[in-house]
């Protein structure tokens, strides 16, 4: 990485375009990732929102899963939003039969944690690490972090108590979609992790 980082966006399914636009705007080069070979050239990876069980299935069908798990374990910086957070979690609750995650983040995540009446909502969230102002974020059939293991740490929780953002070394996960509300600070933080790892 000479100056400008190359960030891969896992493009099997989900909201790839919004992440690409925001990351390019913040000065990164972005590439879509669908195949194992494509992982070789990246300095960091974004796992977008979408449907985690579909992304899991496609990752196996496209034969990219094993290479991805290996690179994450070897210290590739990663940022997962919503379904992406689910895919980064070491432990999954409420998955469909046979659903697996890639892992990397020492947390247990519950899929669709907010039930029907709040399937989608926006919230203002205090994130001490990001300072003022609060983060405006969109939750879309979002997961929640049920339990944080000793290697990860909480970054934010809703007033109702659910943990919705966590970090572990160079891995970052949010249950919400900052890319859909014009919030740039999580992506900036991720790019700082990418720079640190380089
Ligand atoms: N409910 C979806 C899942 O289980 C996540 C929703 C999202 O990414 N916006 O994967």
PDB file of C-alpha atoms and ligand atoms in Angstrom:
ATOM      1  CA  UNK A   1       0.000   0.000   0.000  1.00  0.00           C
ATOM      2  CA  UNK A   2       1.758   3.134  -1.185  1.00  0.00           C
ATOM      3  CA  UNK A   3      -0.363   6.024   0.022  1.00  0.00           C
ATOM      4  CA  UNK A   4      -3.759   5.106  -1.295  1.00  0.00           C
ATOM      5  CA  UNK A   5      -5.161   1.891   0.209  1.00  0.00           C
ATOM      6  CA  UNK A   6      -7.032  -0.667  -1.846  1.00  0.00           C
ATOM      7  CA  UNK A   7     -10.198  -1.732  -0.078  1.00  0.00           C
ATOM      8  CA  UNK A   8     -12.117  -4.780  -1.201  1.00  0.00           C
ATOM      9  CA  UNK A   9     -15.892  -4.855  -0.868  1.00  0.00           C
ATOM     10  CA  UNK A  10     -17.378  -8.310  -0.657  1.00  0.00           C
ATOM     11  CA  UNK A  11     -19.762  -8.152  -3.605  1.00  0.00           C
ATOM     12  CA  UNK A  12     -21.667 -11.428  -3.490  1.00  0.00           C
ATOM     13  CA  UNK A  13     -24.900  -9.690  -2.474  1.00  0.00           C
ATOM     14  CA  UNK A  14     -25.939  -6.563  -0.590  1.00  0.00           C
ATOM     15  CA  UNK A  15     -25.365  -2.803  -0.517  1.00  0.00           C
ATOM     16  CA  UNK A  16     -21.970  -2.682  -2.197  1.00  0.00           C
ATOM     17  CA  UNK A  17     -22.370   0.600  -4.087  1.00  0.00           C
ATOM     18  CA  UNK A  18     -22.927   2.845  -1.046  1.00  0.00           C
ATOM     19  CA  UNK A  19     -19.752   1.610   0.628  1.00  0.00           C
ATOM     20  CA  UNK A  20     -17.723   2.000  -2.557  1.00  0.00           C
ATOM     21  CA  UNK A  21     -18.879   5.591  -3.059  1.00  0.00           C
ATOM     22  CA  UNK A  22     -18.104   6.573   0.514  1.00  0.00           C
ATOM     23  CA  UNK A  23     -14.694   4.873   0.603  1.00  0.00           C
ATOM     24  CA  UNK A  24     -13.670   6.405  -2.746  1.00  0.00           C
ATOM     25  CA  UNK A  25     -14.760   9.759  -1.389  1.00  0.00           C
ATOM     26  CA  UNK A  26     -12.490   9.205   1.609  1.00  0.00           C
ATOM     27  CA  UNK A  27      -9.540   8.543  -0.719  1.00  0.00           C
ATOM     28  CA  UNK A  28      -9.439   4.745  -0.986  1.00  0.00           C
ATOM     29  CA  UNK A  29      -9.376   2.707  -4.174  1.00  0.00           C
ATOM     30  CA  UNK A  30     -12.130   0.079  -4.090  1.00  0.00           C
ATOM     31  CA  UNK A  31     -12.446  -3.273  -5.798  1.00  0.00           C
ATOM     32  CA  UNK A  32     -15.348  -5.740  -5.790  1.00  0.00           C
ATOM     33  CA  UNK A  33     -14.501  -9.135  -4.313  1.00  0.00           C
ATOM     34  CA  UNK A  34     -16.170 -12.283  -5.580  1.00  0.00           C
ATOM     35  CA  UNK A  35     -13.262 -14.687  -6.057  1.00  0.00           C
ATOM     36  CA  UNK A  36     -10.441 -15.891  -3.859  1.00  0.00           C
ATOM     37  CA  UNK A  37      -7.734 -14.533  -6.230  1.00  0.00           C
ATOM     38  CA  UNK A  38      -9.139 -11.030  -5.840  1.00  0.00           C
ATOM     39  CA  UNK A  39      -8.282 -11.018  -2.142  1.00  0.00           C
ATOM     40  CA  UNK A  40      -4.560 -10.904  -2.911  1.00  0.00           C
ATOM     41  CA  UNK A  41      -4.495  -7.229  -3.866  1.00  0.00           C
ATOM     42  CA  UNK A  42      -6.451  -5.700  -0.988  1.00  0.00           C
ATOM     43  CA  UNK A  43      -5.343  -3.901   2.186  1.00  0.00           C
ATOM     44  CA  UNK A  44      -8.727  -4.156   3.884  1.00  0.00           C
ATOM     45  CA  UNK A  45     -12.201  -5.591   3.356  1.00  0.00           C
ATOM     46  CA  UNK A  46     -15.724  -4.248   3.826  1.00  0.00           C
ATOM     47  CA  UNK A  47     -18.545  -6.732   4.317  1.00  0.00           C
ATOM     48  CA  UNK A  48     -21.777  -4.949   3.405  1.00  0.00           C
ATOM     49  CA  UNK A  49     -25.307  -5.335   4.662  1.00  0.00           C
ATOM     50  CA  UNK A  50     -27.628  -7.664   2.809  1.00  0.00           C
ATOM     51  CA  UNK A  51     -28.717 -11.138   3.807  1.00  0.00           C
ATOM     52  CA  UNK A  52     -26.055 -12.960   5.786  1.00  0.00           C
ATOM     53  CA  UNK A  53     -27.336 -16.470   5.008  1.00  0.00           C
ATOM     54  CA  UNK A  54     -27.255 -15.709   1.264  1.00  0.00           C
ATOM     55  CA  UNK A  55     -23.769 -14.183   1.450  1.00  0.00           C
ATOM     56  CA  UNK A  56     -22.623 -17.245   3.412  1.00  0.00           C
ATOM     57  CA  UNK A  57     -24.022 -19.609   0.761  1.00  0.00           C
ATOM     58  CA  UNK A  58     -22.584 -17.614  -2.131  1.00  0.00           C
ATOM     59  CA  UNK A  59     -19.178 -17.408  -0.449  1.00  0.00           C
ATOM     60  CA  UNK A  60     -19.077 -21.188  -0.450  1.00  0.00           C
ATOM     61  CA  UNK A  61     -20.496 -21.499  -3.966  1.00  0.00           C
ATOM     62  CA  UNK A  62     -17.903 -19.035  -5.319  1.00  0.00           C
ATOM     63  CA  UNK A  63     -15.184 -20.823  -3.363  1.00  0.00           C
ATOM     64  CA  UNK A  64     -14.071 -17.612  -1.695  1.00  0.00           C
ATOM     65  CA  UNK A  65     -14.970 -18.598   1.880  1.00  0.00           C
ATOM     66  CA  UNK A  66     -11.816 -20.442   2.923  1.00  0.00           C
ATOM     67  CA  UNK A  67      -9.440 -17.815   1.537  1.00  0.00           C
ATOM     68  CA  UNK A  68     -11.468 -15.133   3.251  1.00  0.00           C
ATOM     69  CA  UNK A  69     -11.446 -16.883   6.620  1.00  0.00           C
ATOM     70  CA  UNK A  70      -7.675 -17.352   6.294  1.00  0.00           C
ATOM     71  CA  UNK A  71      -7.001 -13.705   5.461  1.00  0.00           C
ATOM     72  CA  UNK A  72      -9.167 -12.499   8.329  1.00  0.00           C
ATOM     73  CA  UNK A  73      -7.353 -14.821  10.713  1.00  0.00           C
ATOM     74  CA  UNK A  74      -4.035 -13.511   9.370  1.00  0.00           C
ATOM     75  CA  UNK A  75      -4.942  -9.931  10.301  1.00  0.00           C
ATOM     76  CA  UNK A  76      -6.698  -8.394   7.296  1.00  0.00           C
ATOM     77  CA  UNK A  77      -8.482  -5.235   8.503  1.00  0.00           C
ATOM     78  CA  UNK A  78     -12.227  -5.608   8.039  1.00  0.00           C
ATOM     79  CA  UNK A  79     -15.393  -3.630   8.589  1.00  0.00           C
ATOM     80  CA  UNK A  80     -18.788  -5.339   8.603  1.00  0.00           C
ATOM     81  CA  UNK A  81     -22.142  -3.544   8.618  1.00  0.00           C
ATOM     82  CA  UNK A  82     -25.323  -5.385   9.581  1.00  0.00           C
ATOM     83  CA  UNK A  83     -25.151  -8.691   7.655  1.00  0.00           C
ATOM     84  CA  UNK A  84     -21.409  -7.982   7.488  1.00  0.00           C
ATOM     85  CA  UNK A  85     -21.256  -7.835  11.291  1.00  0.00           C
ATOM     86  CA  UNK A  86     -23.054 -11.194  11.408  1.00  0.00           C
ATOM     87  CA  UNK A  87     -20.463 -12.672   9.038  1.00  0.00           C
ATOM     88  CA  UNK A  88     -17.575 -11.388  11.174  1.00  0.00           C
ATOM     89  CA  UNK A  89     -18.987 -12.747  14.434  1.00  0.00           C
ATOM     90  CA  UNK A  90     -17.348 -15.799  15.974  1.00  0.00           C
ATOM     91  CA  UNK A  91     -20.734 -16.977  17.280  1.00  0.00           C
ATOM     92  CA  UNK A  92     -24.162 -16.740  15.658  1.00  0.00           C
ATOM     93  CA  UNK A  93     -27.622 -16.959  17.177  1.00  0.00           C
ATOM     94  CA  UNK A  94     -30.802 -17.238  15.108  1.00  0.00           C
ATOM     95  CA  UNK A  95     -29.086 -18.292  11.895  1.00  0.00           C
ATOM     96  CA  UNK A  96     -30.862 -20.514   9.369  1.00  0.00           C
ATOM     97  CA  UNK A  97     -29.993 -24.230   9.375  1.00  0.00           C
ATOM     98  CA  UNK A  98     -26.352 -24.718   8.469  1.00  0.00           C
ATOM     99  CA  UNK A  99     -25.539 -21.013   8.354  1.00  0.00           C
ATOM    100  CA  UNK A 100     -21.914 -20.227   9.123  1.00  0.00           C
ATOM    101  CA  UNK A 101     -19.900 -17.095   9.676  1.00  0.00           C
ATOM    102  CA  UNK A 102     -16.328 -16.206   8.695  1.00  0.00           C
ATOM    103  CA  UNK A 103     -15.418 -15.120  12.221  1.00  0.00           C
ATOM    104  CA  UNK A 104     -12.782 -12.735  13.503  1.00  0.00           C
ATOM    105  CA  UNK A 105     -14.764 -10.791  16.067  1.00  0.00           C
ATOM    106  CA  UNK A 106     -15.073 -12.383  19.517  1.00  0.00           C
ATOM    107  CA  UNK A 107     -18.796 -11.727  19.906  1.00  0.00           C
ATOM    108  CA  UNK A 108     -22.105 -13.570  19.761  1.00  0.00           C
ATOM    109  CA  UNK A 109     -24.503 -11.887  17.352  1.00  0.00           C
ATOM    110  CA  UNK A 110     -28.242 -12.433  17.144  1.00  0.00           C
ATOM    111  CA  UNK A 111     -29.794 -12.101  13.681  1.00  0.00           C
ATOM    112  CA  UNK A 112     -32.952 -10.006  13.306  1.00  0.00           C
ATOM    113  CA  UNK A 113     -32.710  -8.982  16.955  1.00  0.00           C
ATOM    114  CA  UNK A 114     -35.247  -6.174  16.813  1.00  0.00           C
ATOM    115  CA  UNK A 115     -38.370  -8.105  15.873  1.00  0.00           C
ATOM    116  CA  UNK A 116     -41.172  -7.003  13.626  1.00  0.00           C
ATOM    117  CA  UNK A 117     -42.353  -3.745  15.075  1.00  0.00           C
ATOM    118  CA  UNK A 118     -38.873  -2.270  14.858  1.00  0.00           C
ATOM    119  CA  UNK A 119     -37.581  -4.115  11.812  1.00  0.00           C
ATOM    120  CA  UNK A 120     -36.239  -0.838  10.527  1.00  0.00           C
ATOM    121  CA  UNK A 121     -35.601   2.351  12.442  1.00  0.00           C
ATOM    122  CA  UNK A 122     -33.144   5.194  12.741  1.00  0.00           C
ATOM    123  CA  UNK A 123     -31.442   6.270  15.933  1.00  0.00           C
ATOM    124  CA  UNK A 124     -29.002   8.833  17.264  1.00  0.00           C
ATOM    125  CA  UNK A 125     -26.212   6.989  18.953  1.00  0.00           C
ATOM    126  CA  UNK A 126     -23.525   8.192  21.289  1.00  0.00           C
ATOM    127  CA  UNK A 127     -20.225   6.641  20.308  1.00  0.00           C
ATOM    128  CA  UNK A 128     -17.608   7.827  22.830  1.00  0.00           C
ATOM    129  CA  UNK A 129     -14.719   6.818  20.542  1.00  0.00           C
ATOM    130  CA  UNK A 130     -16.048   9.066  17.782  1.00  0.00           C
ATOM    131  CA  UNK A 131     -16.892  12.041  19.987  1.00  0.00           C
ATOM    132  CA  UNK A 132     -19.604  14.579  19.160  1.00  0.00           C
ATOM    133  CA  UNK A 133     -21.984  14.787  17.443  1.00  0.00           C
ATOM    134  CA  UNK A 134     -23.909  11.535  17.980  1.00  0.00           C
ATOM    135  CA  UNK A 135     -24.031   9.080  15.109  1.00  0.00           C
ATOM    136  CA  UNK A 136     -27.239   9.042  13.067  1.00  0.00           C
ATOM    137  CA  UNK A 137     -27.689   5.461  12.008  1.00  0.00           C
ATOM    138  CA  UNK A 138     -30.106   3.231  10.137  1.00  0.00           C
ATOM    139  CA  UNK A 139     -31.045  -0.182  11.487  1.00  0.00           C
ATOM    140  CA  UNK A 140     -32.547  -2.433   8.811  1.00  0.00           C
ATOM    141  CA  UNK A 141     -33.630  -5.854  10.102  1.00  0.00           C
ATOM    142  CA  UNK A 142     -30.536  -5.451  12.176  1.00  0.00           C
ATOM    143  CA  UNK A 143     -28.670  -7.873  14.386  1.00  0.00           C
ATOM    144  CA  UNK A 144     -27.492  -7.091  17.917  1.00  0.00           C
ATOM    145  CA  UNK A 145     -24.420  -8.180  19.814  1.00  0.00           C
ATOM    146  CA  UNK A 146     -25.649 -10.422  22.607  1.00  0.00           C
ATOM    147  CA  UNK A 147     -22.348 -11.095  24.251  1.00  0.00           C
ATOM    148  CA  UNK A 148     -18.825  -9.709  23.948  1.00  0.00           C
ATOM    149  CA  UNK A 149     -15.865 -12.015  24.519  1.00  0.00           C
ATOM    150  CA  UNK A 150     -12.635 -10.876  26.164  1.00  0.00           C
ATOM    151  CA  UNK A 151     -10.836 -10.071  22.885  1.00  0.00           C
ATOM    152  CA  UNK A 152     -13.446  -7.633  21.588  1.00  0.00           C
ATOM    153  CA  UNK A 153     -14.739  -4.412  23.044  1.00  0.00           C
ATOM    154  CA  UNK A 154     -17.994  -2.537  22.884  1.00  0.00           C
ATOM    155  CA  UNK A 155     -18.118   0.756  20.961  1.00  0.00           C
ATOM    156  CA  UNK A 156     -21.784   1.632  21.245  1.00  0.00           C
ATOM    157  CA  UNK A 157     -25.119   0.553  22.632  1.00  0.00           C
ATOM    158  CA  UNK A 158     -28.691   1.719  22.164  1.00  0.00           C
ATOM    159  CA  UNK A 159     -30.528   3.378  25.055  1.00  0.00           C
ATOM    160  CA  UNK A 160     -32.574   0.149  25.221  1.00  0.00           C
ATOM    161  CA  UNK A 161     -29.366  -1.743  26.061  1.00  0.00           C
ATOM    162  CA  UNK A 162     -28.470  -3.671  22.890  1.00  0.00           C
ATOM    163  CA  UNK A 163     -24.791  -3.507  21.936  1.00  0.00           C
ATOM    164  CA  UNK A 164     -24.614  -2.418  18.305  1.00  0.00           C
ATOM    165  CA  UNK A 165     -20.934  -1.725  17.560  1.00  0.00           C
ATOM    166  CA  UNK A 166     -17.721  -3.478  18.546  1.00  0.00           C
ATOM    167  CA  UNK A 167     -14.066  -3.598  17.630  1.00  0.00           C
ATOM    168  CA  UNK A 168     -11.217  -6.047  17.999  1.00  0.00           C
ATOM    169  CA  UNK A 169      -7.759  -5.068  16.776  1.00  0.00           C
ATOM    170  CA  UNK A 170      -8.222  -4.221  13.089  1.00  0.00           C
ATOM    171  CA  UNK A 171     -11.774  -5.593  12.883  1.00  0.00           C
ATOM    172  CA  UNK A 172     -14.778  -3.324  13.245  1.00  0.00           C
ATOM    173  CA  UNK A 173     -18.467  -4.224  13.186  1.00  0.00           C
ATOM    174  CA  UNK A 174     -21.693  -2.243  13.375  1.00  0.00           C
ATOM    175  CA  UNK A 175     -25.251  -3.571  13.462  1.00  0.00           C
ATOM    176  CA  UNK A 176     -26.383  -0.470  11.562  1.00  0.00           C
ATOM    177  CA  UNK A 177     -25.634   1.176   8.218  1.00  0.00           C
ATOM    178  CA  UNK A 178     -23.694   4.437   8.570  1.00  0.00           C
ATOM    179  CA  UNK A 179     -23.240   4.528   4.778  1.00  0.00           C
ATOM    180  CA  UNK A 180     -26.968   5.185   4.376  1.00  0.00           C
ATOM    181  CA  UNK A 181     -27.231   8.263   6.578  1.00  0.00           C
ATOM    182  CA  UNK A 182     -24.196  10.240   5.445  1.00  0.00           C
ATOM    183  CA  UNK A 183     -22.199   9.232   8.519  1.00  0.00           C
ATOM    184  CA  UNK A 184     -18.519   8.938   7.558  1.00  0.00           C
ATOM    185  CA  UNK A 185     -16.693   8.438  10.838  1.00  0.00           C
ATOM    186  CA  UNK A 186     -16.899   4.631  10.986  1.00  0.00           C
ATOM    187  CA  UNK A 187     -15.416   4.363   7.501  1.00  0.00           C
ATOM    188  CA  UNK A 188     -12.713   6.867   8.473  1.00  0.00           C
ATOM    189  CA  UNK A 189     -11.960   4.782  11.540  1.00  0.00           C
ATOM    190  CA  UNK A 190     -11.776   1.664   9.379  1.00  0.00           C
ATOM    191  CA  UNK A 191      -9.353   3.366   6.967  1.00  0.00           C
ATOM    192  CA  UNK A 192      -7.202   4.367   9.960  1.00  0.00           C
ATOM    193  CA  UNK A 193      -7.104   0.676  10.951  1.00  0.00           C
ATOM    194  CA  UNK A 194      -6.086  -0.181   7.376  1.00  0.00           C
ATOM    195  CA  UNK A 195      -3.286   2.409   7.503  1.00  0.00           C
ATOM    196  CA  UNK A 196      -2.145   1.110  10.868  1.00  0.00           C
ATOM    197  CA  UNK A 197      -1.977  -2.475   9.610  1.00  0.00           C
ATOM    198  CA  UNK A 198       0.003  -1.537   6.479  1.00  0.00           C
TER     199      UNK A 198
HETATM  200  N1  LIG B   1     -31.355  -9.500   8.565  1.00  0.00           N
HETATM  201  C1  LIG B   1     -30.212  -9.590   7.699  1.00  0.00           C
HETATM  202  C2  LIG B   1     -29.421 -10.862   7.924  1.00  0.00           C
HETATM  203  O1  LIG B   1     -29.746 -11.658   8.713  1.00  0.00           O
HETATM  204  C3  LIG B   1     -29.304  -8.392   7.857  1.00  0.00           C
HETATM  205  C4  LIG B   1     -29.972  -7.134   7.368  1.00  0.00           C
HETATM  206  C5  LIG B   1     -29.053  -6.111   6.804  1.00  0.00           C
HETATM  207  O2  LIG B   1     -27.871  -6.366   6.504  1.00  0.00           O
HETATM  208  N2  LIG B   1     -29.553  -4.910   6.586  1.00  0.00           N
HETATM  209  O3  LIG B   1     -28.432 -11.055   7.269  1.00  0.00           O
END
